[in-house]
């Protein structure tokens, strides 16, 4: 990003020399992001972050469909649950939420049972942002393909923690966020399956092949691309991180803690615990005084 800083002042949509130089940096970043998930650069829509990517994944395909049925889970990030609530409240979309008791997600068979004739979209996260629970998104995507239902996956917490390959995943839309894998905030991306038409949710220009208007933050995108080049290193570190996670959970269990969703498949980077007789915010404040960020 430091090396690019002197070149990113121009508008990458301009055809003059500085604009073309800026465009080259943007397209290099797009290539790097695409390479990290086994995708083609042309199928990557650059956004202002994971929240915008999730909103576009949900609202973009449904904008012309009228009253339909959407399936999601009870544990989604607000970037997914809020636009779905908007569809429900304003457009009359019917919503089914799959339960996740004790952090154990529903399987693909349970998902399939919720499908109706008007089911058009399944929107689910790959990794839960609070507990680290892994949802069986590849199996969900397979069930969706068999039923002719679109599948949107919030992979913002997954990239860099589990291998992400959009061809193997089989979903139709995959949302990503830069700052979740060490890049700068303010950059994200949505992978869109080739041939799927989505309507832009930010209007005003023809950027991103007409799928997202607005001059992009080229410098943030450059940082996102650089972080994507390091995904393999982050993946290689996960077994070591898991050992550290298990060590701290064991020690806290000895102090009476309960590991939430401890029986579910989880990523290595999250430990979510409850301690009897402690209010969460009070414990976080006490830990902060000891120099521990929780």
XYZ file of C-alpha atoms in Angstrom:
294
model
C 0.000 0.000 0.000
C 2.896 2.344 0.733
C 4.348 1.616 -2.710
C 1.000 2.321 -4.371
C 0.136 5.446 -2.394
C 1.647 7.923 -4.855
C -0.309 6.416 -7.781
C -3.835 6.125 -6.398
C -4.909 9.784 -6.504
C -6.403 9.429 -9.981
C -9.827 8.083 -10.920
C -9.380 4.526 -12.277
C -12.265 5.139 -14.702
C -10.358 7.967 -16.420
C -8.563 7.216 -19.666
C -5.586 9.534 -19.094
C -2.223 8.128 -18.034
C -2.627 8.507 -14.260
C -6.107 6.984 -14.493
C -4.793 3.989 -16.428
C -2.018 3.537 -13.867
C -4.594 3.567 -11.102
C -6.778 1.111 -13.022
C -3.826 -1.252 -13.369
C -3.401 -1.328 -9.588
C -7.108 -2.000 -9.129
C -7.139 -4.864 -11.607
C -4.008 -6.407 -10.079
C -5.815 -6.399 -6.732
C -8.882 -7.996 -8.312
C -6.693 -10.752 -9.771
C -5.135 -11.442 -6.387
C -8.522 -11.645 -4.675
C -9.836 -13.963 -7.369
C -6.775 -16.204 -7.159
C -7.249 -16.642 -3.396
C -10.672 -18.252 -3.946
C -10.041 -20.076 -7.238
C -12.125 -17.613 -9.247
C -11.881 -15.533 -12.414
C -11.203 -11.843 -11.891
C -14.138 -10.851 -14.105
C -16.528 -12.433 -11.592
C -15.298 -10.315 -8.670
C -17.294 -7.214 -7.673
C -15.215 -4.925 -5.460
C -17.148 -3.352 -2.572
C -16.556 -1.133 0.452
C -16.413 -4.159 2.766
C -18.095 -7.389 3.794
C -21.340 -5.712 4.825
C -21.896 -4.210 1.394
C -20.931 -7.504 -0.244
C -23.497 -9.400 1.858
C -26.177 -6.805 1.138
C -25.504 -7.042 -2.597
C -25.553 -10.851 -2.466
C -29.033 -10.818 -0.923
C -30.706 -7.774 -2.447
C -29.094 -7.916 -5.891
C -30.703 -11.173 -7.109
C -34.089 -10.572 -5.450
C -34.804 -7.007 -6.529
C -37.031 -8.074 -9.440
C -38.593 -11.257 -8.041
C -41.430 -9.858 -5.902
C -42.808 -11.895 -3.009
C -40.641 -14.962 -2.553
C -39.319 -17.243 0.182
C -35.821 -16.953 1.688
C -34.102 -19.410 4.023
C -31.376 -18.349 6.434
C -30.203 -19.320 9.939
C -30.817 -17.899 13.400
C -27.153 -16.980 13.925
C -26.399 -14.766 10.930
C -24.332 -11.606 11.125
C -26.443 -8.404 10.865
C -24.938 -7.849 7.416
C -27.098 -10.797 6.329
C -30.007 -10.719 8.778
C -30.741 -6.976 8.417
C -31.284 -6.936 4.629
C -33.409 -10.074 4.968
C -35.545 -8.337 7.596
C -35.858 -5.399 5.223
C -37.132 -7.703 2.486
C -39.585 -9.226 4.933
C -40.899 -5.928 6.296
C -41.037 -3.883 3.095
C -41.541 -6.409 0.307
C -43.444 -9.200 2.072
C -40.745 -11.809 1.524
C -41.354 -14.928 3.624
C -38.372 -15.921 5.762
C -37.471 -19.241 7.377
C -34.659 -19.363 9.928
C -32.894 -22.664 10.482
C -32.257 -23.264 14.208
C -28.709 -23.838 15.488
C -29.200 -25.464 18.925
C -26.068 -25.363 21.094
C -24.110 -24.231 18.078
C -24.887 -27.332 16.004
C -26.121 -26.236 12.554
C -28.878 -27.982 10.627
C -27.770 -30.446 7.943
C -28.589 -30.206 4.255
C -31.547 -32.589 4.605
C -33.159 -30.255 7.132
C -32.528 -27.339 4.797
C -34.171 -29.165 1.905
C -37.292 -29.796 3.984
C -37.810 -26.025 4.216
C -37.906 -25.517 0.449
C -41.219 -24.538 -1.125
C -42.255 -23.699 -4.672
C -41.415 -20.036 -4.118
C -38.043 -20.503 -2.383
C -35.547 -18.390 -4.295
C -32.571 -17.851 -2.010
C -30.628 -19.436 0.837
C -28.343 -16.936 2.595
C -25.995 -18.391 5.218
C -22.626 -17.717 6.765
C -19.744 -20.143 6.482
C -18.201 -19.333 9.868
C -20.131 -17.806 12.740
C -18.599 -14.549 13.899
C -19.293 -15.137 17.622
C -18.646 -18.852 18.220
C -16.518 -19.869 15.239
C -19.035 -22.566 14.302
C -18.592 -23.951 10.790
C -21.797 -24.364 8.811
C -21.966 -27.095 6.104
C -22.230 -24.567 3.303
C -21.000 -26.882 0.521
C -23.779 -29.347 1.379
C -26.261 -26.469 1.535
C -25.100 -25.288 -1.900
C -25.545 -28.785 -3.346
C -29.103 -28.943 -1.979
C -29.801 -25.536 -3.500
C -28.470 -26.543 -6.913
C -30.653 -29.645 -6.921
C -33.719 -27.537 -6.139
C -32.913 -24.610 -8.430
C -32.454 -22.219 -5.492
C -29.760 -19.536 -5.320
C -27.194 -19.929 -2.542
C -25.388 -16.889 -1.087
C -22.554 -17.561 1.348
C -21.105 -15.026 3.768
C -17.473 -16.148 3.737
C -16.109 -13.030 5.438
C -14.989 -15.031 8.481
C -13.863 -18.057 6.448
C -11.155 -16.815 4.091
C -7.756 -17.360 5.681
C -9.179 -19.764 8.279
C -10.464 -22.544 6.016
C -9.663 -23.232 2.349
C -12.053 -21.345 0.083
C -12.518 -22.506 -3.508
C -15.681 -21.274 -5.172
C -15.739 -24.141 -7.683
C -15.677 -26.738 -4.915
C -18.105 -24.752 -2.776
C -20.753 -24.625 -5.488
C -22.533 -21.503 -4.235
C -23.835 -18.716 -6.476
C -22.574 -15.708 -4.513
C -19.712 -15.477 -1.996
C -19.018 -12.391 0.131
C -15.519 -11.497 1.395
C -13.987 -8.828 3.651
C -10.436 -7.484 3.642
C -9.967 -6.743 7.334
C -10.900 -10.290 8.364
C -7.641 -11.593 6.933
C -5.222 -8.833 7.836
C -5.990 -6.330 5.094
C -7.302 -2.803 5.626
C -10.888 -2.018 6.529
C -12.999 -0.442 3.799
C -12.506 -3.125 1.155
C -14.513 -6.217 0.330
C -15.640 -8.281 -2.603
C -18.541 -10.323 -3.877
C -17.917 -13.276 -6.160
C -20.849 -13.768 -8.539
C -21.349 -16.990 -10.463
C -20.825 -16.443 -14.177
C -24.156 -15.827 -15.886
C -26.041 -14.740 -12.768
C -27.623 -11.318 -13.196
C -27.722 -9.047 -10.147
C -29.074 -5.537 -9.793
C -26.785 -2.884 -8.267
C -27.806 -1.599 -4.852
C -25.608 1.506 -5.088
C -26.667 3.568 -8.088
C -24.992 6.352 -9.987
C -22.374 4.957 -12.324
C -21.330 2.015 -14.452
C -18.399 0.831 -12.370
C -17.834 -2.875 -11.642
C -19.501 -3.898 -14.917
C -22.652 -2.099 -13.855
C -23.008 -4.100 -10.648
C -21.789 -1.505 -8.142
C -21.617 2.244 -8.736
C -19.024 4.554 -7.235
C -15.329 5.297 -7.496
C -13.527 2.494 -5.630
C -10.988 2.880 -2.840
C -8.013 1.710 -4.868
C -5.527 1.852 -1.999
C -7.726 -0.319 0.237
C -8.228 -2.736 -2.645
C -4.449 -2.957 -3.119
C -4.131 -3.892 0.560
C -6.902 -6.464 0.224
C -5.115 -8.043 -2.711
C -1.831 -8.165 -0.805
C -3.567 -9.849 2.143
C -5.041 -12.412 -0.240
C -1.524 -13.289 -1.401
C -0.820 -14.358 2.201
C -3.868 -16.609 2.626
C -1.800 -19.803 2.343
C 0.433 -18.627 5.201
C -2.600 -17.908 7.371
C -4.027 -21.347 6.613
C -0.719 -22.988 7.503
C -0.819 -21.256 10.909
C -4.259 -22.567 11.852
C -3.107 -25.831 13.520
C -0.817 -23.831 15.826
C -3.627 -21.398 16.587
C -5.919 -24.334 17.402
C -3.430 -25.599 19.983
C -3.375 -22.181 21.642
C -7.174 -21.970 21.530
C -7.511 -25.393 23.152
C -4.970 -24.457 25.815
C -6.784 -21.311 26.885
C -10.171 -23.067 26.817
C -8.849 -25.869 29.039
C -7.487 -23.368 31.529
C -10.739 -21.425 31.590
C -12.803 -24.588 32.003
C -10.762 -25.253 35.133
C -11.972 -21.857 36.371
C -15.594 -22.828 35.736
C -16.069 -21.546 32.211
C -18.394 -23.148 29.676
C -17.282 -23.202 26.044
C -20.232 -22.139 23.928
C -20.747 -24.293 20.823
C -17.841 -26.415 22.018
C -19.388 -29.521 20.493
C -19.605 -28.055 16.998
C -17.007 -27.998 14.242
C -15.243 -24.662 14.689
C -12.435 -22.580 13.276
C -9.294 -22.238 15.374
C -9.439 -18.489 15.839
C -12.489 -18.104 18.097
C -13.156 -19.034 21.729
C -16.580 -18.093 23.092
C -17.111 -18.710 26.792
C -19.544 -18.061 29.595
C -18.617 -17.844 33.281
C -21.293 -18.287 35.906
C -22.170 -15.149 37.917
C -20.255 -12.839 35.575
C -21.913 -10.296 33.330
C -20.171 -10.373 29.980
C -19.566 -6.634 29.698
C -18.208 -6.460 33.263
C -15.780 -9.294 32.578
C -14.638 -7.700 29.323
C -13.988 -4.430 31.167
C -12.035 -6.238 33.917
C -9.946 -8.082 31.333
C -9.268 -4.810 29.533
C -7.776 -3.398 32.735
C -5.386 -6.371 32.712
C -4.387 -5.682 29.095
C -6.475 -8.486 27.592
C -8.733 -7.536 24.665
C -11.861 -9.721 24.633
